[in-house]
Amino acid sequence: MLDVKAGTLAELNAAVDPVTALLATEDGGPAAAFLSPKARKALAEQAKEEGFTGKAGETVSFKFRDGDKERRYVLVGLGKRKDAGTDAHRKAGAALYRAYKTRFETLWLAAGAQAAVAAEGLWLGSYAFTNYKKPDAEPKLKLVRLVCASAGEAKKVQSAVDRAALGAEAVTFTRDLVNLAPSDKSPEAVAEVAKSLAGGDVTVEVIDRKQAEKQGMNLLVAVGRGAERGPRMVHLTYKPKGAKRKVALVGKGITFDSGGLSLKPPASMETMKMDMAGAALVLGVFKVLARLKVKAEVHGYAALAYNLPGPDAVKPGDVIKGMNGKTVEILNTDAEGRLVLADALHLAASEKPSAILDYATLTGAALVALGSGITAAMTNDRALLAKVTASSKRCDEAIWELPLPKDYEDMIKSKIADLLNIGKVRGEAGTIVGGLFLREFVGDVPWVHLDIAGPAWTDGGTALSAPGGTGALVRTTLDWLGGL
Ligand code: BES
Ligand code: MN
Ligand code: ZN
């Protein structure tokens, strides 16, 4: 991993041939408090001559003479001054890494008060999934030093950067799991990964198919029936001393979603290894919880299964009784996420936490409604959602609430069972129907459902993510947990 260390201006001045990265806006030019106004002006003019405008993500590199010193400078655009907040700085960090990762070994970066956010961007932008192939060119960039005015400031910046590093580590862990090929991440294999997180204040319990049957997790078992390699329910517990609050995180972990007997068309299946992104998020969060010194007791659940059309696969028309006693008529085996989550949510609710957050790549309709940049949120507790939304804003991971109207509850009523696993009117309010279904399994525990079908994955890559799994909402969740 790239090393990011706070450094002082004195160290920068003493460095031999340092390369200094400055951040610049379109309307304010490059920011460099340590340069004289005259030098800054001259540098801005030279940047302009090089064709640099300050647009978000734009980069340029040139040598600049300040008095008797000629040094190399690198500029990264932040866009307009009014837009140059945390998001722009994070993205600038990523752009900086990508533009110069094969050119420089060490960079000095002047990012002022946004140093930690820029560092986060450096790490998010440096991610590469290398399980199955070597990166095109081995990155050369090993160290970024953050320019701080004093040793005191450097100390503060370093501790913020260390927190950002843990966030980036969690995102990386989640992305790696999502990017893994589906046959390389059977429910059992993912459960093994979960087990590797045990130690210290974290314990991990894995419930296999037999035990799941015994305990009545019939919906999880039903979804897993079409696959040779059976389902698992993973329960992680983080119990720090003196915890006053208890919360639960629940993740959908379909390690490949073929649709089951309600088989998906081939193109829709291409990315369905990502259908365990919710579970991967939970594991990513658990990877760093203890080191972040989260104060609350946290329970994590990963509902893991393949959704395949094997010989014993659950069939459209089957009626299955979930762990909480409700019967479900399964009319479409491709609406499987809500089934495995039903048992996981019931399990979570039975611990009586003060909040449950669930994460699921649940509906294609969420992607249609909000696109790949925004998570759909639904809740039975607006105050809880307000807290999660505040975290998401701090982390620049957009979420938008959809309602769960009483009037729509009829959509999931079955003629022969308590519930139907799809909406009666096909093609209507698919994301809300998913949320309404899940609400039936949380009792009166405050709960937020996060449908990450859009943001969990990127085909072409984004400013902060390589193509593939994005690790969406990992940072938001850590921020929320940090505030408990
Ligand atoms: N995993 C899919 C949802 C999905 C689609 C996630 C595209 C990411 C991108 C989910 O299991 C599913 O198949 N949902 C169905 C529900 C329908 C049958 C009610 C869907 O969205 O079509
Ligand atoms: Mn499905
Ligand atoms: Zn699915």
PDB file of C-alpha atoms and ligand atoms in Angstrom, residues 252 254 257 259 264 268 271-272 274-275 307 332-338 361-367 421-423 430 433 451-454 457, ligand 1:
ATOM      1  CA  LYS A 252     -27.014  -9.644   1.263  1.00  0.00           C
ATOM      2  CA  ILE A 254     -25.582 -13.893  -2.987  1.00  0.00           C
ATOM      3  CA  ASP A 257     -27.211 -14.587  -8.818  1.00  0.00           C
ATOM      4  CA  GLY A 259     -31.900 -15.810 -11.068  1.00  0.00           C
ATOM      5  CA  LYS A 264     -31.766 -14.174 -15.927  1.00  0.00           C
ATOM      6  CA  SER A 268     -27.905  -9.528 -16.903  1.00  0.00           C
ATOM      7  CA  THR A 271     -21.999  -8.775 -13.240  1.00  0.00           C
ATOM      8  CA  MET A 272     -23.923 -10.932 -10.786  1.00  0.00           C
ATOM      9  CA  MET A 274     -21.344  -8.518  -7.282  1.00  0.00           C
ATOM     10  CA  ASP A 275     -24.582  -9.662  -5.640  1.00  0.00           C
ATOM     11  CA  ASN A 307     -28.772 -18.566  -6.455  1.00  0.00           C
ATOM     12  CA  ASN A 332     -39.999 -15.429  -8.833  1.00  0.00           C
ATOM     13  CA  THR A 333     -36.778 -17.118  -7.736  1.00  0.00           C
ATOM     14  CA  ASP A 334     -34.821 -14.079  -8.948  1.00  0.00           C
ATOM     15  CA  ALA A 335     -36.199 -12.033  -6.042  1.00  0.00           C
ATOM     16  CA  GLU A 336     -33.914 -14.049  -3.763  1.00  0.00           C
ATOM     17  CA  GLY A 337     -32.085 -11.317  -1.871  1.00  0.00           C
ATOM     18  CA  ARG A 338     -35.108 -10.403   0.241  1.00  0.00           C
ATOM     19  CA  THR A 361     -27.899  -5.156  -4.159  1.00  0.00           C
ATOM     20  CA  LEU A 362     -31.604  -5.839  -4.081  1.00  0.00           C
ATOM     21  CA  THR A 363     -33.345  -4.411  -7.125  1.00  0.00           C
ATOM     22  CA  GLY A 364     -32.498  -3.439 -10.687  1.00  0.00           C
ATOM     23  CA  ALA A 365     -35.265  -0.876 -10.203  1.00  0.00           C
ATOM     24  CA  ALA A 366     -33.043   1.074  -7.781  1.00  0.00           C
ATOM     25  CA  LEU A 367     -30.466   1.405 -10.549  1.00  0.00           C
ATOM     26  CA  ASN A 421     -41.776 -12.324  -2.787  1.00  0.00           C
ATOM     27  CA  ILE A 422     -42.546  -9.976  -5.711  1.00  0.00           C
ATOM     28  CA  GLY A 423     -45.015  -7.143  -6.210  1.00  0.00           C
ATOM     29  CA  GLY A 430     -39.783  -2.556  -7.486  1.00  0.00           C
ATOM     30  CA  VAL A 433     -41.694  -3.490  -2.789  1.00  0.00           C
ATOM     31  CA  ASP A 451     -30.434  -0.746  -1.727  1.00  0.00           C
ATOM     32  CA  ILE A 452     -26.939  -0.450  -3.218  1.00  0.00           C
ATOM     33  CA  ALA A 453     -27.732  -2.182  -6.543  1.00  0.00           C
ATOM     34  CA  GLY A 454     -26.441   0.906  -8.391  1.00  0.00           C
ATOM     35  CA  TRP A 457     -20.539  -1.687  -8.937  1.00  0.00           C
TER      36      TRP A 457
HETATM   37  N1  BES B   1     -29.422  -8.992  -7.648  1.00  0.00           N
HETATM   38  C1  BES B   1     -30.578  -8.591  -8.324  1.00  0.00           C
HETATM   39  C2  BES B   1     -30.717  -7.065  -8.401  1.00  0.00           C
HETATM   40  C3  BES B   1     -29.716  -6.327  -9.232  1.00  0.00           C
HETATM   41  C4  BES B   1     -29.947  -6.075 -10.578  1.00  0.00           C
HETATM   42  C5  BES B   1     -28.569  -5.834  -8.651  1.00  0.00           C
HETATM   43  C6  BES B   1     -29.029  -5.375 -11.310  1.00  0.00           C
HETATM   44  C7  BES B   1     -27.657  -5.124  -9.391  1.00  0.00           C
HETATM   45  C8  BES B   1     -27.888  -4.873 -10.724  1.00  0.00           C
HETATM   46  C9  BES B   1     -31.796  -9.111  -7.601  1.00  0.00           C
HETATM   47  O1  BES B   1     -31.667 -10.346  -6.978  1.00  0.00           O
HETATM   48  C10 BES B   1     -32.883  -9.296  -8.627  1.00  0.00           C
HETATM   49  O2  BES B   1     -32.719 -10.107  -9.475  1.00  0.00           O
HETATM   50  N2  BES B   1     -33.941  -8.522  -8.505  1.00  0.00           N
HETATM   51  C11 BES B   1     -35.021  -8.578  -9.400  1.00  0.00           C
HETATM   52  C12 BES B   1     -36.293  -8.503  -8.594  1.00  0.00           C
HETATM   53  C13 BES B   1     -37.520  -8.823  -9.385  1.00  0.00           C
HETATM   54  C14 BES B   1     -37.523 -10.268  -9.815  1.00  0.00           C
HETATM   55  C15 BES B   1     -38.722  -8.534  -8.506  1.00  0.00           C
HETATM   56  C16 BES B   1     -34.911  -7.403 -10.375  1.00  0.00           C
HETATM   57  O3  BES B   1     -34.452  -6.331  -9.961  1.00  0.00           O
HETATM   58  O4  BES B   1     -35.231  -7.578 -11.530  1.00  0.00           O
END
